[in-house]
């Protein structure tokens, strides 16, 4: 069960900031939320893309042994641990800039903000080994902003046997659970995760990662066109699904796992895709396709893998979609095609920007921590009990 999910502002100050940079590593988003009322309201937002240097280091750290592919330059001869330390500092400094610029957009003062909830950048997620690493130096963020920071949300859940992810279902339930027409919330970041709202009738949702979302599509289009993402799914819409390739991709063992389950770049990455394409060449030597057809197939992989798992659990109502993938018109159309009995809508249909939902979630999780309330859902993560998530840097 979710502990004390009501948004009662008499127990804490009103204002919290949530920060999130997802698996896609396109930008770091910050959301200033006001918790004076039944639901949090967004007061201001700020987002900035990562500089090329920090993004390159983060992408390398997200990939096992990835620093060997960096153009080292001034950092030649340094190890992965060195890059971890450097990136933690740079991330903290970058996050501080964003927070200070965000507050400057408002008439609030620094001491009006109770806390910042900053997830940091996940660079390694190994739930089978019971660890997950989020890169951030919260000391820098607290010192340079003058605001208390709550970070490191996953590891307390993992300490009680959970996978540390996904963490947003409790927030989804608190935010959207009062609307009986909304049955599920699908987040399409680099990885896709689903929340089934109030699934057991007792106020407890279930949730899990459904597989890859934008991660492979972004990497593939970057390789072939130099752009960071497929805007509106325009490129994918030009191609044809390679059915044998789709079948091989769906054979990834993650899709057959029962929940609770979570995943990341460790399971889905370009090297894995390249290996599958190599197998496809051997098994179908006369098959002809182009890079755009692979993009179309990757988009279909996201749609099919998410839709199949939603359809098993939901037979009517609305599926709300958030995350960068909700801006991909072609992907949204494919989801709707695979879920004909459901209404697939972006959270923007409720007035909440699809890119801001996860930031709001970490503002909410920071508030849960400050109030001493639990933030995980054992049925979602596999934890043995509900616990307060995050470490605090005052």
PDB file of N, CA, C and O in Angstrom, residues 234-292:
ATOM      1  N   UNK A 234       9.008  10.781 -37.875  1.00  0.00           N
ATOM      2  CA  UNK A 234       8.903  11.008 -39.324  1.00  0.00           C
ATOM      3  C   UNK A 234       9.736  10.012 -40.117  1.00  0.00           C
ATOM      4  O   UNK A 234       9.287   9.484 -41.153  1.00  0.00           O
ATOM      5  N   UNK A 235      10.951   9.750 -39.645  1.00  0.00           N
ATOM      6  CA  UNK A 235      11.816   8.816 -40.378  1.00  0.00           C
ATOM      7  C   UNK A 235      11.259   7.400 -40.301  1.00  0.00           C
ATOM      8  O   UNK A 235      11.183   6.696 -41.312  1.00  0.00           O
ATOM      9  N   UNK A 236      10.850   6.990 -39.106  1.00  0.00           N
ATOM     10  CA  UNK A 236      10.302   5.633 -38.949  1.00  0.00           C
ATOM     11  C   UNK A 236       9.064   5.429 -39.819  1.00  0.00           C
ATOM     12  O   UNK A 236       8.840   4.331 -40.355  1.00  0.00           O
ATOM     13  N   UNK A 237       8.266   6.481 -39.978  1.00  0.00           N
ATOM     14  CA  UNK A 237       7.041   6.365 -40.770  1.00  0.00           C
ATOM     15  C   UNK A 237       7.319   6.115 -42.245  1.00  0.00           C
ATOM     16  O   UNK A 237       6.431   5.667 -42.982  1.00  0.00           O
ATOM     17  N   UNK A 238       8.547   6.378 -42.692  1.00  0.00           N
ATOM     18  CA  UNK A 238       8.891   6.193 -44.103  1.00  0.00           C
ATOM     19  C   UNK A 238       9.251   4.757 -44.446  1.00  0.00           C
ATOM     20  O   UNK A 238       9.291   4.397 -45.623  1.00  0.00           O
ATOM     21  N   UNK A 239       9.543   3.938 -43.454  1.00  0.00           N
ATOM     22  CA  UNK A 239      10.032   2.594 -43.726  1.00  0.00           C
ATOM     23  C   UNK A 239       8.979   1.512 -43.591  1.00  0.00           C
ATOM     24  O   UNK A 239       7.791   1.773 -43.407  1.00  0.00           O
ATOM     25  N   UNK A 240       9.451   0.270 -43.672  1.00  0.00           N
ATOM     26  CA  UNK A 240       8.606  -0.909 -43.529  1.00  0.00           C
ATOM     27  C   UNK A 240       9.147  -1.773 -42.396  1.00  0.00           C
ATOM     28  O   UNK A 240      10.366  -1.874 -42.215  1.00  0.00           O
ATOM     29  N   UNK A 241       8.258  -2.396 -41.661  1.00  0.00           N
ATOM     30  CA  UNK A 241       8.679  -3.303 -40.593  1.00  0.00           C
ATOM     31  C   UNK A 241       9.348  -4.530 -41.208  1.00  0.00           C
ATOM     32  O   UNK A 241       8.817  -5.135 -42.142  1.00  0.00           O
ATOM     33  N   UNK A 242      10.515  -4.878 -40.692  1.00  0.00           N
ATOM     34  CA  UNK A 242      11.217  -6.103 -41.110  1.00  0.00           C
ATOM     35  C   UNK A 242      10.749  -7.204 -40.176  1.00  0.00           C
ATOM     36  O   UNK A 242      11.228  -7.338 -39.047  1.00  0.00           O
ATOM     37  N   UNK A 243       9.777  -7.976 -40.595  1.00  0.00           N
ATOM     38  CA  UNK A 243       9.110  -8.932 -39.711  1.00  0.00           C
ATOM     39  C   UNK A 243      10.079  -9.956 -39.083  1.00  0.00           C
ATOM     40  O   UNK A 243       9.996 -10.229 -37.880  1.00  0.00           O
ATOM     41  N   UNK A 244      11.011 -10.540 -39.854  1.00  0.00           N
ATOM     42  CA  UNK A 244      11.944 -11.478 -39.212  1.00  0.00           C
ATOM     43  C   UNK A 244      12.807 -10.803 -38.150  1.00  0.00           C
ATOM     44  O   UNK A 244      13.119 -11.413 -37.119  1.00  0.00           O
ATOM     45  N   UNK A 245      13.180  -9.558 -38.380  1.00  0.00           N
ATOM     46  CA  UNK A 245      13.976  -8.832 -37.396  1.00  0.00           C
ATOM     47  C   UNK A 245      13.143  -8.567 -36.146  1.00  0.00           C
ATOM     48  O   UNK A 245      13.638  -8.748 -35.022  1.00  0.00           O
ATOM     49  N   UNK A 246      11.904  -8.144 -36.319  1.00  0.00           N
ATOM     50  CA  UNK A 246      11.039  -7.880 -35.171  1.00  0.00           C
ATOM     51  C   UNK A 246      10.884  -9.140 -34.325  1.00  0.00           C
ATOM     52  O   UNK A 246      10.963  -9.088 -33.084  1.00  0.00           O
ATOM     53  N   UNK A 247      10.693 -10.268 -34.976  1.00  0.00           N
ATOM     54  CA  UNK A 247      10.554 -11.528 -34.249  1.00  0.00           C
ATOM     55  C   UNK A 247      11.816 -11.849 -33.446  1.00  0.00           C
ATOM     56  O   UNK A 247      11.737 -12.285 -32.287  1.00  0.00           O
ATOM     57  N   UNK A 248      12.957 -11.614 -34.033  1.00  0.00           N
ATOM     58  CA  UNK A 248      14.217 -11.892 -33.332  1.00  0.00           C
ATOM     59  C   UNK A 248      14.413 -10.944 -32.153  1.00  0.00           C
ATOM     60  O   UNK A 248      14.870 -11.344 -31.076  1.00  0.00           O
ATOM     61  N   UNK A 249      14.061  -9.672 -32.331  1.00  0.00           N
ATOM     62  CA  UNK A 249      14.198  -8.699 -31.250  1.00  0.00           C
ATOM     63  C   UNK A 249      13.275  -9.056 -30.080  1.00  0.00           C
ATOM     64  O   UNK A 249      13.653  -8.907 -28.919  1.00  0.00           O
ATOM     65  N   UNK A 250      12.079  -9.511 -30.400  1.00  0.00           N
ATOM     66  CA  UNK A 250      11.118  -9.862 -29.349  1.00  0.00           C
ATOM     67  C   UNK A 250      11.496 -11.135 -28.609  1.00  0.00           C
ATOM     68  O   UNK A 250      10.899 -11.452 -27.574  1.00  0.00           O
ATOM     69  N   UNK A 251      12.494 -11.835 -29.110  1.00  0.00           N
ATOM     70  CA  UNK A 251      12.986 -13.027 -28.416  1.00  0.00           C
ATOM     71  C   UNK A 251      13.943 -12.683 -27.275  1.00  0.00           C
ATOM     72  O   UNK A 251      14.434 -13.583 -26.584  1.00  0.00           O
ATOM     73  N   UNK A 252      14.228 -11.410 -27.078  1.00  0.00           N
ATOM     74  CA  UNK A 252      15.073 -11.022 -25.942  1.00  0.00           C
ATOM     75  C   UNK A 252      14.459 -11.586 -24.665  1.00  0.00           C
ATOM     76  O   UNK A 252      13.244 -11.446 -24.425  1.00  0.00           O
ATOM     77  N   UNK A 253      15.243 -12.235 -23.816  1.00  0.00           N
ATOM     78  CA  UNK A 253      14.683 -12.887 -22.624  1.00  0.00           C
ATOM     79  C   UNK A 253      13.970 -11.945 -21.670  1.00  0.00           C
ATOM     80  O   UNK A 253      13.120 -12.385 -20.888  1.00  0.00           O
ATOM     81  N   UNK A 254      14.272 -10.639 -21.717  1.00  0.00           N
ATOM     82  CA  UNK A 254      13.604  -9.729 -20.790  1.00  0.00           C
ATOM     83  C   UNK A 254      12.097  -9.737 -20.978  1.00  0.00           C
ATOM     84  O   UNK A 254      11.330  -9.662 -20.004  1.00  0.00           O
ATOM     85  N   UNK A 255      11.641  -9.816 -22.242  1.00  0.00           N
ATOM     86  CA  UNK A 255      10.210  -9.727 -22.511  1.00  0.00           C
ATOM     87  C   UNK A 255       9.433 -10.887 -21.902  1.00  0.00           C
ATOM     88  O   UNK A 255       8.253 -10.742 -21.573  1.00  0.00           O
ATOM     89  N   UNK A 256      10.063 -12.029 -21.735  1.00  0.00           N
ATOM     90  CA  UNK A 256       9.376 -13.201 -21.182  1.00  0.00           C
ATOM     91  C   UNK A 256       9.401 -13.231 -19.653  1.00  0.00           C
ATOM     92  O   UNK A 256       8.709 -14.051 -19.043  1.00  0.00           O
ATOM     93  N   UNK A 257      10.165 -12.348 -19.037  1.00  0.00           N
ATOM     94  CA  UNK A 257      10.243 -12.336 -17.574  1.00  0.00           C
ATOM     95  C   UNK A 257       8.931 -11.855 -16.969  1.00  0.00           C
ATOM     96  O   UNK A 257       8.316 -10.916 -17.472  1.00  0.00           O
ATOM     97  N   UNK A 258       8.513 -12.464 -15.869  1.00  0.00           N
ATOM     98  CA  UNK A 258       7.344 -11.931 -15.171  1.00  0.00           C
ATOM     99  C   UNK A 258       7.757 -10.749 -14.294  1.00  0.00           C
ATOM    100  O   UNK A 258       8.914 -10.638 -13.893  1.00  0.00           O
ATOM    101  N   UNK A 259       6.834  -9.833 -13.990  1.00  0.00           N
ATOM    102  CA  UNK A 259       7.151  -8.769 -13.043  1.00  0.00           C
ATOM    103  C   UNK A 259       7.328  -9.356 -11.634  1.00  0.00           C
ATOM    104  O   UNK A 259       6.791 -10.429 -11.363  1.00  0.00           O
ATOM    105  N   UNK A 260       8.048  -8.646 -10.761  1.00  0.00           N
ATOM    106  CA  UNK A 260       8.677  -7.341 -10.970  1.00  0.00           C
ATOM    107  C   UNK A 260       9.912  -7.450 -11.858  1.00  0.00           C
ATOM    108  O   UNK A 260      10.680  -8.402 -11.749  1.00  0.00           O
ATOM    109  N   UNK A 261      10.081  -6.467 -12.717  1.00  0.00           N
ATOM    110  CA  UNK A 261      11.241  -6.482 -13.597  1.00  0.00           C
ATOM    111  C   UNK A 261      11.588  -5.060 -14.017  1.00  0.00           C
ATOM    112  O   UNK A 261      10.722  -4.190 -14.139  1.00  0.00           O
ATOM    113  N   UNK A 262      12.874  -4.832 -14.232  1.00  0.00           N
ATOM    114  CA  UNK A 262      13.373  -3.537 -14.681  1.00  0.00           C
ATOM    115  C   UNK A 262      14.573  -3.788 -15.579  1.00  0.00           C
ATOM    116  O   UNK A 262      15.210  -4.843 -15.506  1.00  0.00           O
ATOM    117  N   UNK A 263      14.874  -2.813 -16.424  1.00  0.00           N
ATOM    118  CA  UNK A 263      15.939  -3.016 -17.400  1.00  0.00           C
ATOM    119  C   UNK A 263      16.598  -1.683 -17.730  1.00  0.00           C
ATOM    120  O   UNK A 263      16.266  -0.643 -17.172  1.00  0.00           O
ATOM    121  N   UNK A 264      17.557  -1.702 -18.660  1.00  0.00           N
ATOM    122  CA  UNK A 264      18.275  -0.493 -19.039  1.00  0.00           C
ATOM    123  C   UNK A 264      19.209  -0.751 -20.204  1.00  0.00           C
ATOM    124  O   UNK A 264      19.049  -1.730 -20.957  1.00  0.00           O
ATOM    125  N   UNK A 265      20.202   0.105 -20.335  1.00  0.00           N
ATOM    126  CA  UNK A 265      21.176  -0.016 -21.421  1.00  0.00           C
ATOM    127  C   UNK A 265      21.981  -1.301 -21.335  1.00  0.00           C
ATOM    128  O   UNK A 265      22.572  -1.730 -22.331  1.00  0.00           O
ATOM    129  N   UNK A 266      22.039  -1.891 -20.144  1.00  0.00           N
ATOM    130  CA  UNK A 266      22.790  -3.139 -19.999  1.00  0.00           C
ATOM    131  C   UNK A 266      22.178  -4.252 -20.844  1.00  0.00           C
ATOM    132  O   UNK A 266      22.879  -5.152 -21.312  1.00  0.00           O
ATOM    133  N   UNK A 267      20.850  -4.199 -21.051  1.00  0.00           N
ATOM    134  CA  UNK A 267      20.157  -5.212 -21.848  1.00  0.00           C
ATOM    135  C   UNK A 267      19.935  -4.793 -23.288  1.00  0.00           C
ATOM    136  O   UNK A 267      19.998  -5.614 -24.207  1.00  0.00           O
ATOM    137  N   UNK A 268      19.648  -3.518 -23.508  1.00  0.00           N
ATOM    138  CA  UNK A 268      19.288  -3.026 -24.837  1.00  0.00           C
ATOM    139  C   UNK A 268      20.285  -1.951 -25.272  1.00  0.00           C
ATOM    140  O   UNK A 268      20.305  -0.852 -24.710  1.00  0.00           O
ATOM    141  N   UNK A 269      21.092  -2.270 -26.262  1.00  0.00           N
ATOM    142  CA  UNK A 269      22.135  -1.354 -26.729  1.00  0.00           C
ATOM    143  C   UNK A 269      22.462  -1.676 -28.181  1.00  0.00           C
ATOM    144  O   UNK A 269      22.040  -2.717 -28.718  1.00  0.00           O
ATOM    145  N   UNK A 270      23.218  -0.786 -28.816  1.00  0.00           N
ATOM    146  CA  UNK A 270      23.504  -0.966 -30.240  1.00  0.00           C
ATOM    147  C   UNK A 270      24.293  -2.231 -30.540  1.00  0.00           C
ATOM    148  O   UNK A 270      24.110  -2.848 -31.593  1.00  0.00           O
ATOM    149  N   UNK A 271      25.175  -2.625 -29.643  1.00  0.00           N
ATOM    150  CA  UNK A 271      25.945  -3.856 -29.887  1.00  0.00           C
ATOM    151  C   UNK A 271      25.022  -5.064 -29.951  1.00  0.00           C
ATOM    152  O   UNK A 271      25.230  -5.975 -30.773  1.00  0.00           O
ATOM    153  N   UNK A 272      24.003  -5.075 -29.085  1.00  0.00           N
ATOM    154  CA  UNK A 272      23.012  -6.166 -29.132  1.00  0.00           C
ATOM    155  C   UNK A 272      22.258  -6.126 -30.462  1.00  0.00           C
ATOM    156  O   UNK A 272      22.073  -7.162 -31.113  1.00  0.00           O
ATOM    157  N   UNK A 273      21.831  -4.917 -30.868  1.00  0.00           N
ATOM    158  CA  UNK A 273      21.120  -4.796 -32.136  1.00  0.00           C
ATOM    159  C   UNK A 273      21.999  -5.223 -33.303  1.00  0.00           C
ATOM    160  O   UNK A 273      21.547  -5.948 -34.205  1.00  0.00           O
ATOM    161  N   UNK A 274      23.257  -4.813 -33.293  1.00  0.00           N
ATOM    162  CA  UNK A 274      24.168  -5.204 -34.377  1.00  0.00           C
ATOM    163  C   UNK A 274      24.329  -6.711 -34.453  1.00  0.00           C
ATOM    164  O   UNK A 274      24.395  -7.291 -35.548  1.00  0.00           O
ATOM    165  N   UNK A 275      24.396  -7.358 -33.295  1.00  0.00           N
ATOM    166  CA  UNK A 275      24.523  -8.825 -33.271  1.00  0.00           C
ATOM    167  C   UNK A 275      23.276  -9.481 -33.873  1.00  0.00           C
ATOM    168  O   UNK A 275      23.377 -10.460 -34.627  1.00  0.00           O
ATOM    169  N   UNK A 276      22.092  -8.935 -33.556  1.00  0.00           N
ATOM    170  CA  UNK A 276      20.852  -9.477 -34.109  1.00  0.00           C
ATOM    171  C   UNK A 276      20.810  -9.268 -35.624  1.00  0.00           C
ATOM    172  O   UNK A 276      20.387 -10.157 -36.385  1.00  0.00           O
ATOM    173  N   UNK A 277      21.257  -8.108 -36.075  1.00  0.00           N
ATOM    174  CA  UNK A 277      21.286  -7.856 -37.516  1.00  0.00           C
ATOM    175  C   UNK A 277      22.248  -8.819 -38.220  1.00  0.00           C
ATOM    176  O   UNK A 277      21.985  -9.260 -39.351  1.00  0.00           O
ATOM    177  N   UNK A 278      23.339  -9.155 -37.551  1.00  0.00           N
ATOM    178  CA  UNK A 278      24.258 -10.142 -38.103  1.00  0.00           C
ATOM    179  C   UNK A 278      23.608 -11.512 -38.229  1.00  0.00           C
ATOM    180  O   UNK A 278      23.770 -12.206 -39.255  1.00  0.00           O
ATOM    181  N   UNK A 279      22.870 -11.905 -37.203  1.00  0.00           N
ATOM    182  CA  UNK A 279      22.142 -13.181 -37.254  1.00  0.00           C
ATOM    183  C   UNK A 279      21.089 -13.168 -38.359  1.00  0.00           C
ATOM    184  O   UNK A 279      20.871 -14.176 -39.037  1.00  0.00           O
ATOM    185  N   UNK A 280      20.432 -12.000 -38.523  1.00  0.00           N
ATOM    186  CA  UNK A 280      19.418 -11.884 -39.565  1.00  0.00           C
ATOM    187  C   UNK A 280      20.050 -12.088 -40.942  1.00  0.00           C
ATOM    188  O   UNK A 280      19.466 -12.748 -41.821  1.00  0.00           O
ATOM    189  N   UNK A 281      21.253 -11.563 -41.138  1.00  0.00           N
ATOM    190  CA  UNK A 281      21.941 -11.735 -42.420  1.00  0.00           C
ATOM    191  C   UNK A 281      22.240 -13.189 -42.723  1.00  0.00           C
ATOM    192  O   UNK A 281      22.160 -13.619 -43.889  1.00  0.00           O
ATOM    193  N   UNK A 282      22.565 -13.961 -41.680  1.00  0.00           N
ATOM    194  CA  UNK A 282      22.857 -15.384 -41.875  1.00  0.00           C
ATOM    195  C   UNK A 282      21.585 -16.192 -42.134  1.00  0.00           C
ATOM    196  O   UNK A 282      21.571 -17.102 -42.966  1.00  0.00           O
ATOM    197  N   UNK A 283      20.514 -15.863 -41.395  1.00  0.00           N
ATOM    198  CA  UNK A 283      19.287 -16.656 -41.515  1.00  0.00           C
ATOM    199  C   UNK A 283      18.439 -16.254 -42.727  1.00  0.00           C
ATOM    200  O   UNK A 283      17.636 -17.051 -43.212  1.00  0.00           O
ATOM    201  N   UNK A 284      18.596 -15.010 -43.189  1.00  0.00           N
ATOM    202  CA  UNK A 284      17.825 -14.529 -44.341  1.00  0.00           C
ATOM    203  C   UNK A 284      18.786 -13.821 -45.309  1.00  0.00           C
ATOM    204  O   UNK A 284      18.740 -12.600 -45.474  1.00  0.00           O
ATOM    205  N   UNK A 285      19.633 -14.570 -45.970  1.00  0.00           N
ATOM    206  CA  UNK A 285      20.682 -13.953 -46.797  1.00  0.00           C
ATOM    207  C   UNK A 285      20.145 -13.140 -47.969  1.00  0.00           C
ATOM    208  O   UNK A 285      20.859 -12.259 -48.481  1.00  0.00           O
ATOM    209  N   UNK A 286      18.935 -13.395 -48.410  1.00  0.00           N
ATOM    210  CA  UNK A 286      18.388 -12.672 -49.555  1.00  0.00           C
ATOM    211  C   UNK A 286      17.484 -11.502 -49.147  1.00  0.00           C
ATOM    212  O   UNK A 286      16.915 -10.836 -50.011  1.00  0.00           O
ATOM    213  N   UNK A 287      17.372 -11.275 -47.845  1.00  0.00           N
ATOM    214  CA  UNK A 287      16.514 -10.198 -47.365  1.00  0.00           C
ATOM    215  C   UNK A 287      17.170  -8.846 -47.628  1.00  0.00           C
ATOM    216  O   UNK A 287      18.337  -8.638 -47.313  1.00  0.00           O
ATOM    217  N   UNK A 288      16.416  -7.927 -48.191  1.00  0.00           N
ATOM    218  CA  UNK A 288      16.927  -6.598 -48.473  1.00  0.00           C
ATOM    219  C   UNK A 288      16.156  -5.576 -47.630  1.00  0.00           C
ATOM    220  O   UNK A 288      14.915  -5.600 -47.585  1.00  0.00           O
ATOM    221  N   UNK A 289      16.887  -4.688 -46.995  1.00  0.00           N
ATOM    222  CA  UNK A 289      16.257  -3.642 -46.203  1.00  0.00           C
ATOM    223  C   UNK A 289      17.222  -2.465 -46.102  1.00  0.00           C
ATOM    224  O   UNK A 289      18.414  -2.585 -46.400  1.00  0.00           O
ATOM    225  N   UNK A 290      16.701  -1.336 -45.668  1.00  0.00           N
ATOM    226  CA  UNK A 290      17.504  -0.122 -45.544  1.00  0.00           C
ATOM    227  C   UNK A 290      17.533   0.310 -44.075  1.00  0.00           C
ATOM    228  O   UNK A 290      16.753  -0.187 -43.260  1.00  0.00           O
ATOM    229  N   UNK A 291      18.417   1.253 -43.723  1.00  0.00           N
ATOM    230  CA  UNK A 291      18.444   1.736 -42.334  1.00  0.00           C
ATOM    231  C   UNK A 291      17.101   2.258 -41.844  1.00  0.00           C
ATOM    232  O   UNK A 291      16.751   2.083 -40.673  1.00  0.00           O
ATOM    233  N   UNK A 292      16.317   2.904 -42.726  1.00  0.00           N
ATOM    234  CA  UNK A 292      15.032   3.422 -42.277  1.00  0.00           C
ATOM    235  C   UNK A 292      14.082   2.289 -41.901  1.00  0.00           C
ATOM    236  O   UNK A 292      13.247   2.418 -41.000  1.00  0.00           O
TER     237      UNK A 292
END
